[in-house]
Short mmCIF file of C-alpha atoms in Angstrom, two decimals:
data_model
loop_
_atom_site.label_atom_id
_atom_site.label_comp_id
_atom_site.label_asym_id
_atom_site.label_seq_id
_atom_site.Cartn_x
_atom_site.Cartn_y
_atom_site.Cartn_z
CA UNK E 1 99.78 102.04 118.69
CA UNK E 2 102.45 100.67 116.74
CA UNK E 3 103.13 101.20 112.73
CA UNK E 4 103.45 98.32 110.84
CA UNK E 5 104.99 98.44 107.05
CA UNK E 6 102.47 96.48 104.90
CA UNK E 7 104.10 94.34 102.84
CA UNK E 8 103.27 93.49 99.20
CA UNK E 9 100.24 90.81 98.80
CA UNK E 10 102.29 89.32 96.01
CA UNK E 11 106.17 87.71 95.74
CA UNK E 12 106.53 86.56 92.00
CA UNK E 13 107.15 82.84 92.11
CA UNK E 14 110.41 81.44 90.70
CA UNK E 15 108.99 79.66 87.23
CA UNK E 16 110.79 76.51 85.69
CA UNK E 17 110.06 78.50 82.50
CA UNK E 18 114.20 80.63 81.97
CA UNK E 19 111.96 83.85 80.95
CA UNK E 20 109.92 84.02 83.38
CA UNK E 21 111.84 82.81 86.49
CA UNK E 22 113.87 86.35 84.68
CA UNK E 23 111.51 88.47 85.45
CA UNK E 24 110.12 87.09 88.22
CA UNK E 25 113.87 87.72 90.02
CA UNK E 26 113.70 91.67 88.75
CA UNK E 27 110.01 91.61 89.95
CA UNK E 28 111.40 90.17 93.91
CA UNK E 29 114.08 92.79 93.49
CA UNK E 30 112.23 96.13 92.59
CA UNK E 31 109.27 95.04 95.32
CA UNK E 32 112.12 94.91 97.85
CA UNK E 33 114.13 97.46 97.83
CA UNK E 34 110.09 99.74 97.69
CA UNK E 35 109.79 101.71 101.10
CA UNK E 36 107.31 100.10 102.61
CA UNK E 37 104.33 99.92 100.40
CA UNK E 38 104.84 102.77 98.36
CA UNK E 39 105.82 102.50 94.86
CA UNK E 40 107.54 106.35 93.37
CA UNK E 41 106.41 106.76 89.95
CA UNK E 42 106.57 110.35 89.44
CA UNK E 43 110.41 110.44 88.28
CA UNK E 44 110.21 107.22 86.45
CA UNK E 45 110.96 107.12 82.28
CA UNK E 46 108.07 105.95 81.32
CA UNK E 47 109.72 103.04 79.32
CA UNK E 48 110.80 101.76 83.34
CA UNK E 49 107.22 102.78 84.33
CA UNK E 50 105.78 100.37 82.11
CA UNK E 51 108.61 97.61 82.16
CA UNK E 52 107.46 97.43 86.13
CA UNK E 53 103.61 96.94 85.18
CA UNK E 54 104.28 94.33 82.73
CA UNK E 55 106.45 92.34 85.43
CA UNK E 56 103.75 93.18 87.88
CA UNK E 57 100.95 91.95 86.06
CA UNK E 58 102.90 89.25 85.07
CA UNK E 59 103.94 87.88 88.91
CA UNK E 60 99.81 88.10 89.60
CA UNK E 61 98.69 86.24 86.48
CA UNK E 62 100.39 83.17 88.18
CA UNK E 63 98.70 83.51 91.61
CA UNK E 64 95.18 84.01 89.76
CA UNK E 65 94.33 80.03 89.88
CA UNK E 66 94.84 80.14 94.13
CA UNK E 67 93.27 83.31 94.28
CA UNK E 68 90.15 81.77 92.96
CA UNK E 69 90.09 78.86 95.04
CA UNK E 70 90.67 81.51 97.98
CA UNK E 71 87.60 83.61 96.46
CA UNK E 72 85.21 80.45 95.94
CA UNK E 73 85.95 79.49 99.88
CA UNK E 74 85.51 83.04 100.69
CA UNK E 75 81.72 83.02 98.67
CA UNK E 76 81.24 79.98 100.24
CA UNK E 77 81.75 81.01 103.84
CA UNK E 78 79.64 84.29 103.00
CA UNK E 79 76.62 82.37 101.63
CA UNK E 80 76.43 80.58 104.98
CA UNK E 81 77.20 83.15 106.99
CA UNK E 82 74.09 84.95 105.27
CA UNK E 83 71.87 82.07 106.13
CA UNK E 84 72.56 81.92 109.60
CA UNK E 85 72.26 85.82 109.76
CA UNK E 86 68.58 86.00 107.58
CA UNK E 87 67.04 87.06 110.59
CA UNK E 88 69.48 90.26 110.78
CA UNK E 89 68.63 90.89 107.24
CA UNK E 90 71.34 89.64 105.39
CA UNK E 91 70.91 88.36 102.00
CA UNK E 92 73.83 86.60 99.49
CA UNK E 93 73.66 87.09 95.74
CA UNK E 94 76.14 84.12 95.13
CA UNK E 95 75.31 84.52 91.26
CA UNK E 96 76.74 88.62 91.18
CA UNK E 97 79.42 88.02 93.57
CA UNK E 98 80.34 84.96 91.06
CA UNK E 99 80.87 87.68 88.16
CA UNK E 100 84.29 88.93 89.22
CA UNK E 101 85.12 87.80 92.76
CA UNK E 102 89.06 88.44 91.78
CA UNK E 103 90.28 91.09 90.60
CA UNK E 104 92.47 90.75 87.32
CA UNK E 105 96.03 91.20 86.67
CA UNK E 106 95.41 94.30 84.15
CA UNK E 107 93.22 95.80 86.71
CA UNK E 108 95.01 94.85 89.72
CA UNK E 109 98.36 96.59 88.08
CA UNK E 110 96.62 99.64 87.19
CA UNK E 111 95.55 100.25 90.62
CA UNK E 112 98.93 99.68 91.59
CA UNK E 113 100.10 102.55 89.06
CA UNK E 114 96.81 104.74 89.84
CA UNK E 115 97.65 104.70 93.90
CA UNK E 116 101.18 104.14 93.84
CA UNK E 117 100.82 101.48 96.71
CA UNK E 118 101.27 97.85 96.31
CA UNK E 119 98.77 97.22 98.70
CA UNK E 120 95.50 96.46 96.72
CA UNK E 121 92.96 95.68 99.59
CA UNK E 122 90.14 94.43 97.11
CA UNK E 123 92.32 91.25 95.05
CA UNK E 124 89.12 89.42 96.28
CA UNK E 125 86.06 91.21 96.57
CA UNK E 126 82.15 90.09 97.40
CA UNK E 127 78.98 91.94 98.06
CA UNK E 128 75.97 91.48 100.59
CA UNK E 129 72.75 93.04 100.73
CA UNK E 130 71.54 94.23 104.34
CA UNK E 131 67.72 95.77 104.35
CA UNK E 132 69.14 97.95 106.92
CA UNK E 133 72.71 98.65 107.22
CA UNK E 134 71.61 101.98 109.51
CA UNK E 135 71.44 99.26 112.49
CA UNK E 136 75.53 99.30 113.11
CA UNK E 137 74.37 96.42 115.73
CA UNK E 138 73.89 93.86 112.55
CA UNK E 139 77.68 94.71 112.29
CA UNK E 140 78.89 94.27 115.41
CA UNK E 141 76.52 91.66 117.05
CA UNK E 142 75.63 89.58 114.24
CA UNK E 143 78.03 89.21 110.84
CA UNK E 144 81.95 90.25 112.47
CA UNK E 145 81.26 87.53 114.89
CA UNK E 146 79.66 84.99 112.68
CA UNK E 147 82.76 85.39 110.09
CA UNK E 148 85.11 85.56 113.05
CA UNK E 149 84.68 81.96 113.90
CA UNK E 150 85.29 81.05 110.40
CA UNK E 151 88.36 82.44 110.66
CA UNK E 152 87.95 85.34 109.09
CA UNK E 153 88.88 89.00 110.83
CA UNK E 154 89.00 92.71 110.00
CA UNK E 155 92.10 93.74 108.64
CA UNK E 156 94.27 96.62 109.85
CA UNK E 157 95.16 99.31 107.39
CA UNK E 158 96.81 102.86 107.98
CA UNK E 159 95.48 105.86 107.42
CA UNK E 160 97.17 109.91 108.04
CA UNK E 161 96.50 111.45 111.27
CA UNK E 162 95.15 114.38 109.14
CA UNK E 163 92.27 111.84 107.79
CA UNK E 164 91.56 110.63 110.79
CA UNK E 165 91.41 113.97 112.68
CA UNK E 166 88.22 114.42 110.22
CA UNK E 167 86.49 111.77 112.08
CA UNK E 168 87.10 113.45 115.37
CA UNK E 169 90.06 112.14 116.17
CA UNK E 170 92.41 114.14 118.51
CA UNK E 171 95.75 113.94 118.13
CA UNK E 172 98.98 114.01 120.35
CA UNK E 173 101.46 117.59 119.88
CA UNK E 174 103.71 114.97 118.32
CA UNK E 175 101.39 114.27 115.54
CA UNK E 176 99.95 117.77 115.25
CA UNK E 177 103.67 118.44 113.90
CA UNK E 178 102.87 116.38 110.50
CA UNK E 179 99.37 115.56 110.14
CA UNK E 180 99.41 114.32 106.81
CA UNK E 181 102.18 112.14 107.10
CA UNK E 182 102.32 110.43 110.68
CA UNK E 183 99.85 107.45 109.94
CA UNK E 184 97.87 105.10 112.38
CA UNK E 185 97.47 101.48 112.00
CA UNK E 186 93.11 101.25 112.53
CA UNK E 187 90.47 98.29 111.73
CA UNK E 188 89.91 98.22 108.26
CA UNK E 189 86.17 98.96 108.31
CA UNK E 190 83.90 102.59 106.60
CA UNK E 191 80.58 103.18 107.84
CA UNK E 192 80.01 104.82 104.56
CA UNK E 193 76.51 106.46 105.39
CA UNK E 194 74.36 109.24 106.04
CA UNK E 195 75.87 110.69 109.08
CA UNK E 196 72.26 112.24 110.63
CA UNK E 197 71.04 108.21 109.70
CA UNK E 198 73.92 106.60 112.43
CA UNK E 199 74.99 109.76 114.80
CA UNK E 200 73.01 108.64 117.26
CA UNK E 201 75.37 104.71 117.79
CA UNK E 202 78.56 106.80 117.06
CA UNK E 203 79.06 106.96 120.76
CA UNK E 204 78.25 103.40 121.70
CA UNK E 205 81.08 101.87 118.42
CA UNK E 206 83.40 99.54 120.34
CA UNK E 207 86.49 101.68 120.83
CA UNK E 208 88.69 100.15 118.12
CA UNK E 209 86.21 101.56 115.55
CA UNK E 210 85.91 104.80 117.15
CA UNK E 211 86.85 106.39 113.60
CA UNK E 212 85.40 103.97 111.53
CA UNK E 213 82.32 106.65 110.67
CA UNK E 214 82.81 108.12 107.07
CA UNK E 215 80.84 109.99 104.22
CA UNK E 216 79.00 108.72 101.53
CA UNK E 217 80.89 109.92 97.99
CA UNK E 218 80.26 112.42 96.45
CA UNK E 219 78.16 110.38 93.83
CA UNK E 220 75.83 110.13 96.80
CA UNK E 221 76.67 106.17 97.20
CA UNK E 222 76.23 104.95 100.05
CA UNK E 223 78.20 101.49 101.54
CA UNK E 224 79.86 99.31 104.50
CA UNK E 225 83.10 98.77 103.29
CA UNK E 226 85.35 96.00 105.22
CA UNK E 227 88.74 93.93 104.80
CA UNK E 228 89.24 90.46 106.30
CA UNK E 229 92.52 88.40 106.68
CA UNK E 230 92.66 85.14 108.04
CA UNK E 231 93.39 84.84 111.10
CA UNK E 232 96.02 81.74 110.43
CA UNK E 233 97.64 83.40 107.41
CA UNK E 234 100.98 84.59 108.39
CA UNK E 235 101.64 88.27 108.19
CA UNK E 236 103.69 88.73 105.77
CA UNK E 237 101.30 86.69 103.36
CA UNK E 238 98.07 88.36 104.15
CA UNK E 239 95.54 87.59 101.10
CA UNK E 240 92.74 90.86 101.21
CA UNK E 241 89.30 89.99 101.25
CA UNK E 242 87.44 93.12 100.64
CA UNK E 243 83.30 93.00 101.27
CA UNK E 244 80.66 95.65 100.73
CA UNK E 245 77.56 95.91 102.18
CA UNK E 246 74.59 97.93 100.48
CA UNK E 247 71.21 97.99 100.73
CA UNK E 248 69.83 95.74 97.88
CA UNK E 249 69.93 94.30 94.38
CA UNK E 250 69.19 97.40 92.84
CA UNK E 251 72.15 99.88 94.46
CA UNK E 252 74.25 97.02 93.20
CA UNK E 253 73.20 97.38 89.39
CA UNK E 254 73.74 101.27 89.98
CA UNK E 255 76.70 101.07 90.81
CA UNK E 256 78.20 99.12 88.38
CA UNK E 257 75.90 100.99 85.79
CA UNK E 258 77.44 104.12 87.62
CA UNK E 259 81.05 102.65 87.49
CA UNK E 260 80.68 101.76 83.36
CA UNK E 261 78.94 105.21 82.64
CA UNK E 262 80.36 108.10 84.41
CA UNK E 263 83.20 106.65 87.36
CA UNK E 264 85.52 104.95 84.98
CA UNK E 265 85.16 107.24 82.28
CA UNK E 266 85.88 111.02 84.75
CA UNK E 267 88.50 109.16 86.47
CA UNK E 268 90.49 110.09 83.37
CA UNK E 269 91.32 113.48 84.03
CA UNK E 270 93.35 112.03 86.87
CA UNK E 271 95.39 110.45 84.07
CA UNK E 272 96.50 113.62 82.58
CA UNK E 273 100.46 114.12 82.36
CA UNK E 274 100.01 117.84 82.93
CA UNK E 275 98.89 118.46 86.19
CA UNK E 276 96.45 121.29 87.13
CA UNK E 277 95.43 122.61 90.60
CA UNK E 278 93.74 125.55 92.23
CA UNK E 279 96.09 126.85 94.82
CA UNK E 280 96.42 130.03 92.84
CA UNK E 281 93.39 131.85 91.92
CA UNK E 282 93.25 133.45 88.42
CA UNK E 283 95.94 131.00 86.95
CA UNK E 284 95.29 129.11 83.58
CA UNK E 285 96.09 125.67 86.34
CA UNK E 286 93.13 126.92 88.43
CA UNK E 287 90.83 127.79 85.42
CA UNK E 288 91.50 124.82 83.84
CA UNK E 289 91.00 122.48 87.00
CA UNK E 290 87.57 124.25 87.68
CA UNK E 291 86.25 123.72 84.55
CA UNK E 292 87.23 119.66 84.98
CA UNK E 293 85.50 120.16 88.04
CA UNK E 294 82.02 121.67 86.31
CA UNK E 295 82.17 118.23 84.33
CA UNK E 296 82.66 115.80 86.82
CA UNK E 297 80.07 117.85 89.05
CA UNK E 298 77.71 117.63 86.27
CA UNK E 299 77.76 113.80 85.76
CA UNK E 300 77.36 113.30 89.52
CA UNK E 301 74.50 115.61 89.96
CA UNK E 302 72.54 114.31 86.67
CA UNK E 303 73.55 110.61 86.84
CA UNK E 304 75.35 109.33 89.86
CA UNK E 305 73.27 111.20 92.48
CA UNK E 306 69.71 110.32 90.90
CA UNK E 307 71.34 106.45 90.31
CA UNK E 308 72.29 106.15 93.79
CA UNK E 309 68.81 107.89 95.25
CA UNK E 310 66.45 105.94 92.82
CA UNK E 311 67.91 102.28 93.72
CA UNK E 312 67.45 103.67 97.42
CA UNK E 313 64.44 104.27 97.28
CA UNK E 314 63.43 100.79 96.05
CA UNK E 315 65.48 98.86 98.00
CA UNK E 316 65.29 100.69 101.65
CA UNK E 317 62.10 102.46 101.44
CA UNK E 318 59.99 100.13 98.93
CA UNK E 319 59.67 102.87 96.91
CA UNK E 320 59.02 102.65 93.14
CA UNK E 321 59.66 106.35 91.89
CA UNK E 322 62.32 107.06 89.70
CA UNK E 323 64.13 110.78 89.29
CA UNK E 324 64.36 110.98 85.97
CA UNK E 325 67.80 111.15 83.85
CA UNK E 326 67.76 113.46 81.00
CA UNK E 327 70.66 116.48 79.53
CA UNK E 328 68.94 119.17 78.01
CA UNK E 329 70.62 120.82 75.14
CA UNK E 330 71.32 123.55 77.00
CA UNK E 331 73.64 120.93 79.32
CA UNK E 332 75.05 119.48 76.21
CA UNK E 333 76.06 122.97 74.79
CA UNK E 334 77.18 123.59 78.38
CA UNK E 335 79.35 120.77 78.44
CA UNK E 336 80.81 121.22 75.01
CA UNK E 337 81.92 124.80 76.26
CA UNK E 338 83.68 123.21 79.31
CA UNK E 339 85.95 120.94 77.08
CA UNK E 340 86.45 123.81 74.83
CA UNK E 341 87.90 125.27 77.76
CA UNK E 342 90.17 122.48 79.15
CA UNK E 343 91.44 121.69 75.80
CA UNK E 344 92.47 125.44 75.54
CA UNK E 345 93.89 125.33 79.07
CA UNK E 346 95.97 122.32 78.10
CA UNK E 347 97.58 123.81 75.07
CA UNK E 348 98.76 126.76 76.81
CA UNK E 349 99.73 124.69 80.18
CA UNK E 350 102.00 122.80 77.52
CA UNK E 351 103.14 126.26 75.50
CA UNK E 352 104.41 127.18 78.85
CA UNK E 353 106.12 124.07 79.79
CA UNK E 354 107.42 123.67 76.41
CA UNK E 355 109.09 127.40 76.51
CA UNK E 356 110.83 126.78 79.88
CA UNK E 357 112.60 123.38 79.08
CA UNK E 358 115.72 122.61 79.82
CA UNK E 359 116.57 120.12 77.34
CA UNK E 360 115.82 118.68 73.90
CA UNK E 361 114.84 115.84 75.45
CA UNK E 362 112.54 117.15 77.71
CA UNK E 363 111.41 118.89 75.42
CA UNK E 364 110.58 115.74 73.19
CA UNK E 365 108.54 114.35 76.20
CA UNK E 366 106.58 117.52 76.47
CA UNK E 367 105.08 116.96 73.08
CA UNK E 368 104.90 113.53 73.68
CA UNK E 369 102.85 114.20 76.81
CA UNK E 370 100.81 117.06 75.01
CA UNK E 371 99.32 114.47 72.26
CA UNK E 372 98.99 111.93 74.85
CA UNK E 373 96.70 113.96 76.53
CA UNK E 374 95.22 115.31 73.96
CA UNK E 375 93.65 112.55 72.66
CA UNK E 376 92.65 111.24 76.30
CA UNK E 377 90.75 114.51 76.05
CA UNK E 378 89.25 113.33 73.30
CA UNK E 379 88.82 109.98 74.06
CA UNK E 380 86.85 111.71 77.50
CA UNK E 381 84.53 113.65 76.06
CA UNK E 382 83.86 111.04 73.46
CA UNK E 383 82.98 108.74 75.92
CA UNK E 384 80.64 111.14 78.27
CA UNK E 385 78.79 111.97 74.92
CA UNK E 386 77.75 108.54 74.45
CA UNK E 387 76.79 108.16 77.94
CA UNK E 388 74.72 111.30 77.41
CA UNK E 389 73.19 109.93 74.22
CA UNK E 390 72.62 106.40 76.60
CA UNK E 391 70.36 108.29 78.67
CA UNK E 392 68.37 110.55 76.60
CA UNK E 393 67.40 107.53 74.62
CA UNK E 394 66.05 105.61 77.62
CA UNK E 395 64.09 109.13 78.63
CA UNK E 396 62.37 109.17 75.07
CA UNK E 397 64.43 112.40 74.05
#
């Protein structure tokens, strides 16, 4: 199977306004000369670094109008496609998917920075609700169809040989010699789900989706994720059209209560400038990273994973009962403990740095870096105390 680079979904338009045609010509310039879709941040000043966002988000804030004539056609062909497919158990919520259908320039950039790919497969996003998304045949028989002869088809994305090995792929000697870097272009399409729920269809997938089967998150939230191009775009224009499938109204408000809450706010740490990891056991890097791993295993076992189960059980089973979400202060203290920790960990992951610099003006980013992340440490727990507090008061505590 061939490779195929995947090019930007953006090219800054020239704009009869001096400035901006300006920047839009350094825009076209850095997104050319990228290597393929990959944008390399890691030795970047950050003055450069954020120079490049601010052209970025400045080339997308033009396209936003089209985009949301794109996204109202999009709802529009979704709503019928719904109708027709009632019987499969398909239902539209035209008002939610109305909320934010595109994605904005500010968050659209910061993906780009977060992934460090210009390739941002969700620039138009909707939702729909399936009673039973178990039955893979409501995928293949009933809505890919349907939104095929609209003109709308599953995208083709890459993913590492390493990844897909995972999902019982087996690979050539060729590949086996770089796992993680020799990609394959596959459908666009994750059969996020309880594996024992859909083992039993595996076998019988058409064999273009042969690896489509993933996990559920860790959060315990479950989805059908998907990408459609049009089929008359040309290639190297190819507006995203990302769609998720869940099982009702109520998985939808957890996850956007789950996203506000807990997601957005953990997905800090991965904005630290110091780095931590556990390949070596023992080291302040491995302490440190397994005590941001208590936290964020914390929030997903007392919020996410109760969210996700209690708007399951309404809208799969019919089931009312809700697990209750309540922190003890013996979590709290816990918790409080565990940022103690990291805090401590980052000071002396800086001391270190700090003694083995090279230059006076590395060292001068070093303590730039250290109170940056500092107060994101702050700004962290600050946050996860409030969602705390947010639950506690709805429990009566």
């Amino acid at each position: 199977m061939d490779i195929h680079a995947i090019t930007p979904l953006f090219y800054p338009k020239r704009s009869q306004n001096t400035q901006n045609s300006h920047n839009s010509t350094v825009m076209r310039s850095k997104l050319n000369t990228l290597n393929a879709d990959t944008v390399s941040f890691g030795a970047s000043p950050s003055g450069a670094m954020a120079k490049f966002s601010d052209y970025l988000e400045q080339s997308i804030s033009i396209e936003v109008p089209r985009l949301e004539r794109i996204a109202t056609t999009y709802l529009d062909v979704l709503e019928a496609v719904a109708l027709k497919l009632k019987d499969f158990g398909f239902t539209f919520d035209r008002a939610y998917c109305e909320l934010n259908p595109v994605k904005s320039p500010k968050s659209y950039t910061s993906k780009v920075v977060r992934s460090k790919t210009l390739r941002v497969p969700d620039t138009i996003r909707a939702t729909l609700y399936c009673n039973d998304p178990y039955d893979l045949s409501k995928i293949f028989e009933g809505l890919l169809p349907e939104m095929s002869k609209r003109g709308y088809v599953v995208a083709n994305t890459e993913m590492p040989v390493a990844d897909l090995m995972k999902r019982g792929y087996i690979p050539s000697s060729e590949e086996l010699k770089d796992p993680k870097k020799i990609m394959k272009v596959i459908p666009d399409l994750d059969f996020r789900l309880d594996e024992e729920m859909i083992a039993d269809q595996v076998s019988r997938l058409p064999q273009e989706y042969s690896y489509a089967v993933a996990k559920p998150q860790k959060s315990g939230y479950e989805d059908i994720q998907m990408r459609f191009v049009r089929d008359y775009d040309k290639k190297r224009n190819l507006v995203y059209h990302e769609l998720i499938i869940l099982f009702g109204p109520h998985t939808a408000q957890a996850k956007h209560e789950e996203s506000e809450l807990v997601y957005s706010i953990l997905r800090k740490f991965n904005e630290f400038n110091m780095k931590f990891d556990s390949s070596t056991v023992g080291t302040n890097s491995f302490k440190t990273n397994r005590y941001i791993e208590m936290v964020q295993d914390m929030f997903r076992g007392k919020i996410s994973q109760k969210l996700f189960a209690n708007a399951k059980n309404k809208d799969y089973s019919g089931i009312d009962y809700q697990m209750p979400i309540v922190f003890s202060p013996e979590s709290i203290n816990l918790l409080e403990n565990a940022f103690g920790s990291i805090r401590k960990g980052l000071n002396i992951a800086y001391k270190e740095a700090r003694k083995s610099a090279k230059s006076e003006t590395r060292l001068s980013e070093l303590i730039k870096e250290h109170r940056q992340d500092s107060a994101l440490l702050t700004e962290i727990y600050k946050n996860l105390m409030a969602t705390i507090k947010h639950y506690n008061k709805q429990a009566g505590v």
